[in-house]
Amino acid sequence: MNIMLWIVAAGMTATAVWRFPVLRYGDPSQRALWVCSAGFAAAVWCRVPQVKQALDNSPVTDLSALGKYLTSLVAILAALRYITAVYGEPSGDSDRHVAVSRRISRVAHTCALAAMVALVVLFFTVVDRSRPSTDFASAQAGQWGGALFLTIQYTYLGVAAATCCYQWTRAARRAEKRALRIGLALMATAMAIYTIYPILRTTMTWFPPEVSAHTMRTVADSVTMAVACLWAAGAAVPSTMAISARWTAWRALQKLHPLWTDLVTAFPHLALQRPGARITESLRCAPSLDVRLDRRTQEIAGGIEQLRHHASSDLRSVAEDLAESHDDPEAAAEAYWIRAAQQSQKSGRRSAVPSRKLREKPLTSVTSEANWLARVAAVPVPPNLVRIMHERAGEPPVDLALQTAGRGQAVPPCRAGSDRVKGPTDRPARG
């Protein structure tokens, strides 16, 4: 049990340290979540035997109990503030549960200071602390001062936990993502335990059972560890989802790097930033990953649109015919078309009239567009296949100006605006 308390305390502390930057950069809900993590960590540390012994042997007897109860009260009030901040203002009868939670939160926070002052006053005046106790609640059982102290504490704890449990249970049932449902369900389970436990402890404080203090201490520590683990696991889900999303975006950027580099090198006027080496792009921190991925997909789409001037009218049909035997024929056809058009562009061939667009695709987000382009970029296109496509489909006429210039900019910046077709959202049209 002692080892588990150390592990849980260290884990909760690590969670609080990990979330510490939100105090400066986070929104109110994230700051409340940090306070909740830090409060739970402090409450668990007060239960670690070595820490408890040091506090209880200080000039203030049973100081670990006072610290544990005050920090747990702060933690549960922060959790209550977190759920009200997350769900915002109610908007109609359908959000009645949000309105109820906000009213409970306002009352709880309004009375919180008075409750804490009352706990401190009772602790130092009417609570019997003649000697350090193994389990504070068991030692105060049957004594009106200690029972009143614990009733105030457990009432706050139970009401706030019940509200959190109610809110998170409803949110878990309506969550669209499975990972989010699991996280909310774990947090709701933790709060359900913290709703039932205070009721039992309050009852046993006024009507003490014939159970040893050591047994009750073991039960209390087990409940605290279970709640801390469940809550930490559930609260970590949003962070895990964010890390997963960042990893997915980073991998997409890596997969798109070769195709993006080729296109923005050929059409530099499309790029907001010159392409660097793969390792340089991998270590870039600004702008954020999602912004870079959105920008990269736009620039690739713009480059593909420019390639229409370097592809013959029959190239799309020939590429589709050759890609029929490929495992991913649609992506292969686009990859073949792009590579053949790039070869014509490098050879200085250009047509004033663009060729047919590639086929339309139901790409509704940056992620779906990046996934599609990654499939295209993953298709290998051997040189002999490009030669076959040019033999069957032909190539645009030679542009002497481009050949004389000896550079890969097929469309000067001054003409790019008229050639680049954009969709309704000002992004280059895909397909």
Short mmCIF file of C-alpha atoms in Angstrom, two decimals:
data_model
loop_
_atom_site.label_atom_id
_atom_site.label_comp_id
_atom_site.label_asym_id
_atom_site.label_seq_id
_atom_site.Cartn_x
_atom_site.Cartn_y
_atom_site.Cartn_z
CA MET A 1 0.00 0.00 0.00
CA ASN A 2 2.83 2.41 0.86
CA ILE A 3 4.47 1.85 -2.52
CA MET A 4 1.18 2.43 -4.31
CA LEU A 5 0.68 5.70 -2.43
CA TRP A 6 4.13 6.85 -3.51
CA ILE A 7 3.42 5.90 -7.14
CA VAL A 8 0.02 7.61 -7.19
CA ALA A 9 1.39 10.75 -5.51
CA ALA A 10 4.31 10.93 -7.94
CA GLY A 11 2.00 10.33 -10.91
CA MET A 12 -0.44 13.06 -9.85
CA THR A 13 2.46 15.44 -9.24
CA ALA A 14 3.86 14.69 -12.69
CA THR A 15 0.43 15.42 -14.18
CA ALA A 16 0.32 18.78 -12.38
CA VAL A 17 3.86 19.65 -13.52
CA TRP A 18 3.02 18.63 -17.09
CA ARG A 19 -0.02 20.91 -17.11
CA PHE A 20 1.75 23.79 -15.35
CA PRO A 21 2.18 25.94 -18.52
CA VAL A 22 -1.62 26.31 -18.80
CA LEU A 23 -1.50 28.72 -15.85
CA ARG A 24 0.00 31.24 -18.24
CA TYR A 25 -1.23 30.17 -21.67
CA GLY A 26 -4.39 28.13 -21.01
CA ASP A 27 -8.03 29.10 -20.84
CA PRO A 28 -10.03 29.11 -17.56
CA SER A 29 -11.11 25.49 -17.98
CA GLN A 30 -7.51 24.31 -18.41
CA ARG A 31 -6.35 26.33 -15.41
CA ALA A 32 -9.13 24.81 -13.32
CA LEU A 33 -8.03 21.37 -14.46
CA TRP A 34 -4.48 22.14 -13.31
CA VAL A 35 -5.72 23.27 -9.88
CA CYS A 36 -7.68 20.02 -9.64
CA SER A 37 -4.57 17.98 -10.49
CA ALA A 38 -2.40 19.88 -8.02
CA GLY A 39 -5.04 19.62 -5.28
CA PHE A 40 -5.43 15.88 -5.69
CA ALA A 41 -1.63 15.49 -5.73
CA ALA A 42 -1.30 17.41 -2.47
CA ALA A 43 -4.11 15.39 -0.87
CA VAL A 44 -2.43 12.11 -1.81
CA TRP A 45 0.96 13.31 -0.54
CA CYS A 46 -0.66 13.99 2.84
CA ARG A 47 -1.53 10.27 2.97
CA VAL A 48 1.99 9.01 2.20
CA PRO A 49 3.18 7.50 5.54
CA GLN A 50 6.48 9.38 5.69
CA VAL A 51 4.82 12.72 4.88
CA LYS A 52 1.90 12.02 7.22
CA GLN A 53 4.24 11.15 10.07
CA ALA A 54 6.31 14.28 9.56
CA LEU A 55 3.22 16.51 9.54
CA ASP A 56 1.53 14.80 12.49
CA ASN A 57 4.66 15.04 14.64
CA SER A 58 4.92 18.77 13.98
CA PRO A 59 3.71 21.28 16.59
CA VAL A 60 0.23 20.95 15.03
CA THR A 61 -1.10 17.47 15.79
CA ASP A 62 -2.90 15.76 12.88
CA LEU A 63 -1.78 18.51 10.50
CA SER A 64 -1.81 15.96 7.67
CA ALA A 65 -5.57 15.55 8.13
CA LEU A 66 -6.20 19.29 7.87
CA GLY A 67 -3.96 19.58 4.82
CA LYS A 68 -5.58 16.55 3.19
CA TYR A 69 -9.12 17.81 3.67
CA LEU A 70 -8.43 21.39 2.59
CA THR A 71 -6.53 20.38 -0.55
CA SER A 72 -9.15 17.81 -1.51
CA LEU A 73 -11.81 20.49 -1.07
CA VAL A 74 -9.87 22.84 -3.36
CA ALA A 75 -9.45 20.03 -5.89
CA ILE A 76 -13.13 19.11 -6.02
CA LEU A 77 -14.18 22.76 -6.29
CA ALA A 78 -11.72 23.19 -9.17
CA ALA A 79 -13.24 20.14 -10.86
CA LEU A 80 -16.66 21.74 -10.46
CA ARG A 81 -15.39 24.97 -11.99
CA TYR A 82 -13.83 22.97 -14.82
CA ILE A 83 -17.09 21.36 -15.93
CA THR A 84 -19.00 24.63 -15.77
CA ALA A 85 -16.27 26.35 -17.82
CA VAL A 86 -16.24 23.56 -20.39
CA TYR A 87 -19.97 23.55 -21.02
CA GLY A 88 -20.38 27.32 -20.94
CA GLU A 89 -23.70 29.09 -20.64
CA PRO A 90 -26.94 27.10 -20.96
CA SER A 91 -29.02 27.73 -24.07
CA GLY A 92 -32.55 26.41 -23.62
CA ASP A 93 -34.40 23.63 -21.83
CA SER A 94 -32.14 21.01 -23.41
CA ASP A 95 -29.24 22.41 -21.35
CA ARG A 96 -31.08 22.45 -18.04
CA HIS A 97 -28.45 20.17 -16.52
CA VAL A 98 -25.80 22.78 -17.36
CA ALA A 99 -27.83 25.49 -15.63
CA VAL A 100 -28.24 23.30 -12.54
CA SER A 101 -24.52 22.58 -12.43
CA ARG A 102 -23.68 26.27 -12.75
CA ARG A 103 -26.02 27.17 -9.88
CA ILE A 104 -24.48 24.50 -7.66
CA SER A 105 -21.01 25.70 -8.62
CA ARG A 106 -21.84 29.31 -7.78
CA VAL A 107 -23.24 28.35 -4.37
CA ALA A 108 -20.31 26.05 -3.63
CA HIS A 109 -17.70 28.64 -4.55
CA THR A 110 -19.55 31.42 -2.71
CA CYS A 111 -19.57 29.37 0.48
CA ALA A 112 -16.14 27.78 -0.01
CA LEU A 113 -14.17 30.37 1.95
CA ALA A 114 -16.64 30.25 4.85
CA ALA A 115 -16.46 26.46 4.87
CA MET A 116 -12.65 26.48 4.92
CA VAL A 117 -12.58 29.01 7.73
CA ALA A 118 -15.10 26.90 9.65
CA LEU A 119 -12.97 23.79 9.17
CA VAL A 120 -9.84 25.54 10.42
CA VAL A 121 -11.65 27.01 13.44
CA LEU A 122 -13.24 23.69 14.36
CA PHE A 123 -9.94 21.89 13.87
CA PHE A 124 -8.10 24.11 16.33
CA THR A 125 -10.93 24.52 18.90
CA VAL A 126 -13.36 21.61 19.33
CA VAL A 127 -11.67 18.70 17.53
CA ASP A 128 -9.89 16.35 19.93
CA ARG A 129 -6.25 16.21 18.86
CA SER A 130 -4.64 15.11 22.07
CA ARG A 131 -2.52 12.57 20.17
CA PRO A 132 -1.76 11.76 16.52
CA SER A 133 -4.30 9.43 14.96
CA THR A 134 -3.85 6.53 12.57
CA ASP A 135 -7.09 7.44 10.81
CA PHE A 136 -8.45 10.88 11.60
CA ALA A 137 -12.09 10.12 10.79
CA SER A 138 -12.11 6.95 12.92
CA ALA A 139 -10.45 8.79 15.81
CA GLN A 140 -13.17 11.47 15.72
CA ALA A 141 -16.07 9.01 15.49
CA GLY A 142 -18.69 9.66 18.14
CA GLN A 143 -17.31 13.10 19.07
CA TRP A 144 -19.52 15.98 18.06
CA GLY A 145 -16.64 18.37 17.26
CA GLY A 146 -14.87 15.98 14.91
CA ALA A 147 -18.17 14.75 13.49
CA LEU A 148 -19.23 18.33 12.66
CA PHE A 149 -15.82 19.03 11.10
CA LEU A 150 -16.07 15.94 8.89
CA THR A 151 -19.74 16.56 8.02
CA ILE A 152 -18.91 19.96 6.55
CA GLN A 153 -15.98 18.50 4.62
CA TYR A 154 -17.85 15.47 3.30
CA THR A 155 -20.97 17.45 2.43
CA TYR A 156 -18.96 19.71 0.16
CA LEU A 157 -17.06 16.78 -1.26
CA GLY A 158 -20.18 14.70 -1.94
CA VAL A 159 -22.27 17.46 -3.53
CA ALA A 160 -19.49 18.66 -5.82
CA ALA A 161 -18.55 15.10 -6.78
CA ALA A 162 -22.18 14.21 -7.51
CA THR A 163 -22.50 17.25 -9.77
CA CYS A 164 -19.32 16.33 -11.66
CA CYS A 165 -20.48 12.73 -11.97
CA TYR A 166 -23.86 13.83 -13.33
CA GLN A 167 -22.33 16.16 -15.89
CA TRP A 168 -19.59 13.83 -17.08
CA THR A 169 -21.97 10.87 -17.34
CA ARG A 170 -24.25 12.84 -19.67
CA ALA A 171 -21.27 14.06 -21.68
CA ALA A 172 -19.84 10.54 -21.96
CA ARG A 173 -23.09 9.20 -23.44
CA ARG A 174 -23.17 11.96 -26.06
CA ALA A 175 -19.46 12.01 -26.95
CA GLU A 176 -18.81 11.12 -30.58
CA LYS A 177 -15.26 9.81 -30.20
CA ARG A 178 -14.69 6.55 -28.39
CA ALA A 179 -11.55 7.76 -26.61
CA LEU A 180 -13.41 10.78 -25.26
CA ARG A 181 -16.27 8.56 -24.06
CA ILE A 182 -13.80 6.37 -22.20
CA GLY A 183 -12.06 9.36 -20.60
CA LEU A 184 -15.30 10.95 -19.44
CA ALA A 185 -16.58 7.61 -18.16
CA LEU A 186 -13.43 7.13 -16.07
CA MET A 187 -13.77 10.62 -14.58
CA ALA A 188 -17.48 10.03 -13.90
CA THR A 189 -16.65 6.75 -12.16
CA ALA A 190 -14.12 8.52 -9.95
CA MET A 191 -16.69 11.12 -8.98
CA ALA A 192 -19.31 8.41 -8.32
CA ILE A 193 -16.94 6.83 -5.80
CA TYR A 194 -16.38 10.24 -4.22
CA THR A 195 -20.15 10.68 -4.00
CA ILE A 196 -20.85 7.40 -2.18
CA TYR A 197 -17.75 7.41 0.02
CA PRO A 198 -18.53 10.71 1.86
CA ILE A 199 -22.03 9.48 2.68
CA LEU A 200 -20.66 6.31 4.28
CA ARG A 201 -17.91 8.15 6.14
CA THR A 202 -20.29 10.79 7.50
CA THR A 203 -22.67 8.09 8.73
CA MET A 204 -19.84 6.18 10.41
CA THR A 205 -18.58 9.39 12.03
CA TRP A 206 -21.90 10.00 13.81
CA PHE A 207 -22.60 6.30 14.37
CA PRO A 208 -19.19 4.62 14.74
CA PRO A 209 -18.96 0.93 13.76
CA GLU A 210 -16.74 -1.57 15.51
CA VAL A 211 -13.90 -1.40 12.99
CA SER A 212 -10.24 -0.79 13.76
CA ALA A 213 -8.60 2.49 12.78
CA HIS A 214 -6.00 0.60 10.74
CA THR A 215 -8.72 -1.06 8.65
CA MET A 216 -10.47 2.24 8.01
CA ARG A 217 -7.15 3.84 7.08
CA THR A 218 -6.53 1.08 4.53
CA VAL A 219 -10.01 1.55 3.07
CA ALA A 220 -9.61 5.34 2.91
CA ASP A 221 -6.21 5.07 1.20
CA SER A 222 -7.57 2.55 -1.30
CA VAL A 223 -10.49 4.80 -2.17
CA THR A 224 -8.20 7.83 -2.58
CA MET A 225 -5.83 5.92 -4.85
CA ALA A 226 -8.66 4.52 -6.94
CA VAL A 227 -10.23 7.96 -7.40
CA ALA A 228 -6.87 9.59 -8.20
CA CYS A 229 -5.97 6.92 -10.77
CA LEU A 230 -9.37 6.97 -12.45
CA TRP A 231 -9.48 10.75 -12.57
CA ALA A 232 -5.90 11.11 -13.84
CA ALA A 233 -6.49 8.48 -16.54
CA GLY A 234 -9.70 10.14 -17.66
CA ALA A 235 -8.25 13.65 -17.63
CA ALA A 236 -5.27 12.46 -19.66
CA VAL A 237 -7.48 11.41 -22.58
CA PRO A 238 -7.83 14.92 -24.09
CA SER A 239 -4.06 15.36 -23.86
CA THR A 240 -3.54 11.95 -25.41
CA MET A 241 -5.90 12.85 -28.23
CA ALA A 242 -4.04 16.12 -28.80
CA ILE A 243 -0.69 14.32 -28.87
CA SER A 244 -2.12 11.77 -31.29
CA ALA A 245 -3.42 14.55 -33.55
CA ARG A 246 -0.04 16.28 -33.52
CA TRP A 247 1.74 13.02 -34.31
CA THR A 248 -0.65 12.37 -37.22
CA ALA A 249 -0.08 15.88 -38.58
CA TRP A 250 3.70 15.52 -38.24
CA ARG A 251 3.68 12.20 -40.08
CA ALA A 252 1.52 13.70 -42.83
CA LEU A 253 4.01 16.55 -43.24
CA GLN A 254 6.83 14.02 -43.57
CA LYS A 255 4.97 12.01 -46.19
CA LEU A 256 4.12 15.14 -48.22
CA HIS A 257 7.60 16.64 -48.07
CA PRO A 258 8.98 15.16 -51.35
CA LEU A 259 5.91 16.05 -53.40
CA TRP A 260 5.65 19.50 -51.83
CA THR A 261 9.35 20.22 -52.40
CA ASP A 262 9.15 19.26 -56.07
CA LEU A 263 6.10 21.43 -56.71
CA VAL A 264 7.16 24.58 -54.84
CA THR A 265 10.62 24.33 -56.40
CA ALA A 266 9.00 24.24 -59.83
CA PHE A 267 6.53 27.02 -58.93
CA PRO A 268 8.23 29.08 -56.20
CA HIS A 269 5.66 31.88 -56.41
CA LEU A 270 3.13 29.51 -54.76
CA ALA A 271 5.16 29.00 -51.58
CA LEU A 272 5.05 31.34 -48.60
CA GLN A 273 8.32 29.84 -47.41
CA ARG A 274 11.22 28.26 -49.29
CA PRO A 275 11.40 24.49 -48.72
CA GLY A 276 14.23 23.28 -46.55
CA ALA A 277 15.83 19.91 -45.97
CA ARG A 278 13.67 17.19 -44.47
CA ILE A 279 15.48 17.37 -41.12
CA THR A 280 15.06 21.15 -41.03
CA GLU A 281 11.36 20.91 -41.76
CA SER A 282 10.99 18.16 -39.13
CA LEU A 283 12.51 20.35 -36.40
CA ARG A 284 10.56 23.50 -37.33
CA CYS A 285 8.41 24.75 -34.44
CA ALA A 286 6.57 27.68 -36.02
CA PRO A 287 3.99 27.99 -37.27
CA SER A 288 2.04 25.21 -35.58
CA LEU A 289 1.69 21.77 -37.15
CA ASP A 290 -1.93 22.21 -38.20
CA VAL A 291 -1.16 25.55 -39.84
CA ARG A 292 1.82 24.10 -41.69
CA LEU A 293 -0.20 21.11 -42.86
CA ASP A 294 -3.00 23.36 -44.12
CA ARG A 295 -0.51 25.60 -45.91
CA ARG A 296 1.31 22.63 -47.41
CA THR A 297 -1.84 21.04 -48.81
CA GLN A 298 -2.84 24.38 -50.34
CA GLU A 299 0.56 24.81 -51.97
CA ILE A 300 0.51 21.25 -53.32
CA ALA A 301 -2.99 21.80 -54.69
CA GLY A 302 -1.81 25.03 -56.31
CA GLY A 303 1.16 23.25 -57.85
CA ILE A 304 -1.07 20.51 -59.28
CA GLU A 305 -3.31 23.18 -60.74
CA GLN A 306 -0.30 24.77 -62.44
CA LEU A 307 0.72 21.40 -63.89
CA ARG A 308 -2.44 21.39 -66.00
CA HIS A 309 -0.54 23.69 -68.41
CA HIS A 310 2.13 21.00 -68.80
CA ALA A 311 -0.16 18.02 -69.44
CA SER A 312 -1.81 17.01 -72.70
CA SER A 313 -5.57 16.65 -72.88
CA ASP A 314 -5.33 12.84 -73.10
CA LEU A 315 -2.83 12.40 -70.26
CA ARG A 316 -5.50 11.85 -67.60
CA SER A 317 -7.18 9.02 -69.54
CA VAL A 318 -3.85 7.33 -70.26
CA ALA A 319 -2.80 7.58 -66.59
CA GLU A 320 -6.10 6.07 -65.46
CA ASP A 321 -5.75 3.18 -67.91
CA LEU A 322 -2.24 2.40 -66.74
CA ALA A 323 -3.27 2.59 -63.08
CA GLU A 324 -6.13 0.07 -63.32
CA SER A 325 -3.89 -2.81 -62.23
CA HIS A 326 -2.47 -0.88 -59.24
CA ASP A 327 -3.60 -1.68 -55.68
CA ASP A 328 -4.75 1.94 -55.26
CA PRO A 329 -5.81 2.88 -58.81
CA GLU A 330 -7.21 6.36 -58.06
CA ALA A 331 -4.12 7.52 -56.18
CA ALA A 332 -1.84 5.84 -58.74
CA ALA A 333 -3.59 7.58 -61.66
CA GLU A 334 -3.06 10.99 -60.05
CA ALA A 335 0.56 10.16 -59.18
CA TYR A 336 1.24 9.07 -62.79
CA TRP A 337 -0.38 12.24 -64.13
CA ILE A 338 1.62 14.48 -61.78
CA ARG A 339 4.93 12.83 -62.60
CA ALA A 340 4.33 12.97 -66.36
CA ALA A 341 3.29 16.63 -66.17
CA GLN A 342 6.33 17.44 -64.03
CA GLN A 343 8.59 15.84 -66.62
CA SER A 344 7.03 17.95 -69.37
CA GLN A 345 7.44 21.06 -67.24
CA LYS A 346 11.11 20.32 -66.66
CA SER A 347 11.54 19.82 -70.43
CA GLY A 348 10.19 23.32 -71.08
CA ARG A 349 6.85 22.24 -72.54
CA ARG A 350 3.78 24.32 -71.86
CA SER A 351 0.33 24.87 -73.30
CA ALA A 352 -1.50 28.17 -72.97
CA VAL A 353 -4.78 26.27 -72.45
CA PRO A 354 -4.81 24.02 -69.36
CA SER A 355 -5.74 20.37 -69.74
CA ARG A 356 -8.72 18.72 -68.10
CA LYS A 357 -8.96 18.79 -64.33
CA LEU A 358 -8.29 15.68 -62.34
CA ARG A 359 -11.37 13.91 -61.03
CA GLU A 360 -13.25 15.50 -58.16
CA LYS A 361 -12.77 13.94 -54.72
CA PRO A 362 -14.93 14.29 -51.57
CA LEU A 363 -12.25 15.99 -49.49
CA THR A 364 -14.01 17.87 -46.70
CA SER A 365 -11.11 18.72 -44.38
CA VAL A 366 -7.40 19.40 -44.28
CA THR A 367 -6.84 15.97 -42.72
CA SER A 368 -8.69 14.12 -45.47
CA GLU A 369 -6.86 16.14 -48.14
CA ALA A 370 -3.50 15.44 -46.51
CA ASN A 371 -4.31 11.72 -46.29
CA TRP A 372 -5.23 11.66 -49.98
CA LEU A 373 -2.08 13.50 -51.04
CA ALA A 374 0.00 11.14 -48.89
CA ARG A 375 -1.49 8.21 -50.79
CA VAL A 376 -0.58 9.92 -54.05
CA ALA A 377 2.94 10.72 -52.90
CA ALA A 378 3.51 7.12 -51.81
CA VAL A 379 2.99 5.71 -55.34
CA PRO A 380 6.32 5.06 -57.12
CA VAL A 381 6.43 6.18 -60.77
CA PRO A 382 9.31 4.67 -62.79
CA PRO A 383 10.78 6.70 -65.69
CA ASN A 384 9.77 4.12 -68.31
CA LEU A 385 6.12 4.54 -67.27
CA VAL A 386 6.39 8.30 -67.81
CA ARG A 387 7.85 7.68 -71.25
CA ILE A 388 4.95 5.33 -72.12
CA MET A 389 2.40 7.95 -71.05
CA HIS A 390 4.05 10.60 -73.21
CA GLU A 391 4.13 8.25 -76.18
CA ARG A 392 0.41 7.51 -75.85
CA ALA A 393 -0.91 10.92 -74.77
CA GLY A 394 1.62 13.26 -76.34
CA GLU A 395 3.05 16.39 -74.74
CA PRO A 396 2.33 20.13 -74.89
CA PRO A 397 4.37 22.17 -77.38
CA VAL A 398 7.83 23.40 -76.51
CA ASP A 399 7.93 26.83 -74.90
CA LEU A 400 11.16 28.39 -76.22
CA ALA A 401 11.13 31.07 -73.55
CA LEU A 402 11.16 28.45 -70.82
CA GLN A 403 13.89 26.44 -72.47
CA THR A 404 16.02 29.55 -72.98
CA ALA A 405 15.53 30.60 -69.35
CA GLY A 406 16.56 27.11 -68.27
CA ARG A 407 14.53 27.23 -65.08
CA GLY A 408 11.53 25.37 -63.76
CA GLN A 409 9.06 28.19 -63.25
CA ALA A 410 6.40 27.22 -65.75
CA VAL A 411 4.06 30.11 -64.99
CA PRO A 412 5.47 33.52 -64.00
CA PRO A 413 4.01 35.05 -60.84
CA CYS A 414 2.26 37.74 -62.85
CA ARG A 415 0.29 35.09 -64.74
CA ALA A 416 -0.29 32.70 -61.85
CA GLY A 417 -3.33 34.53 -60.58
CA SER A 418 -5.26 34.01 -63.82
CA ASP A 419 -4.28 30.35 -64.13
CA ARG A 420 -4.82 29.23 -60.56
CA VAL A 421 -8.39 28.08 -60.08
CA LYS A 422 -9.73 28.39 -56.58
CA GLY A 423 -12.63 26.73 -54.87
CA PRO A 424 -15.43 28.43 -52.92
CA THR A 425 -13.24 28.64 -49.79
CA ASP A 426 -10.35 30.36 -51.65
CA ARG A 427 -8.38 27.11 -51.56
CA PRO A 428 -7.10 25.74 -54.89
CA ALA A 429 -9.75 23.50 -56.42
CA ARG A 430 -9.02 19.80 -55.87
CA GLY A 431 -9.72 17.20 -58.52
#
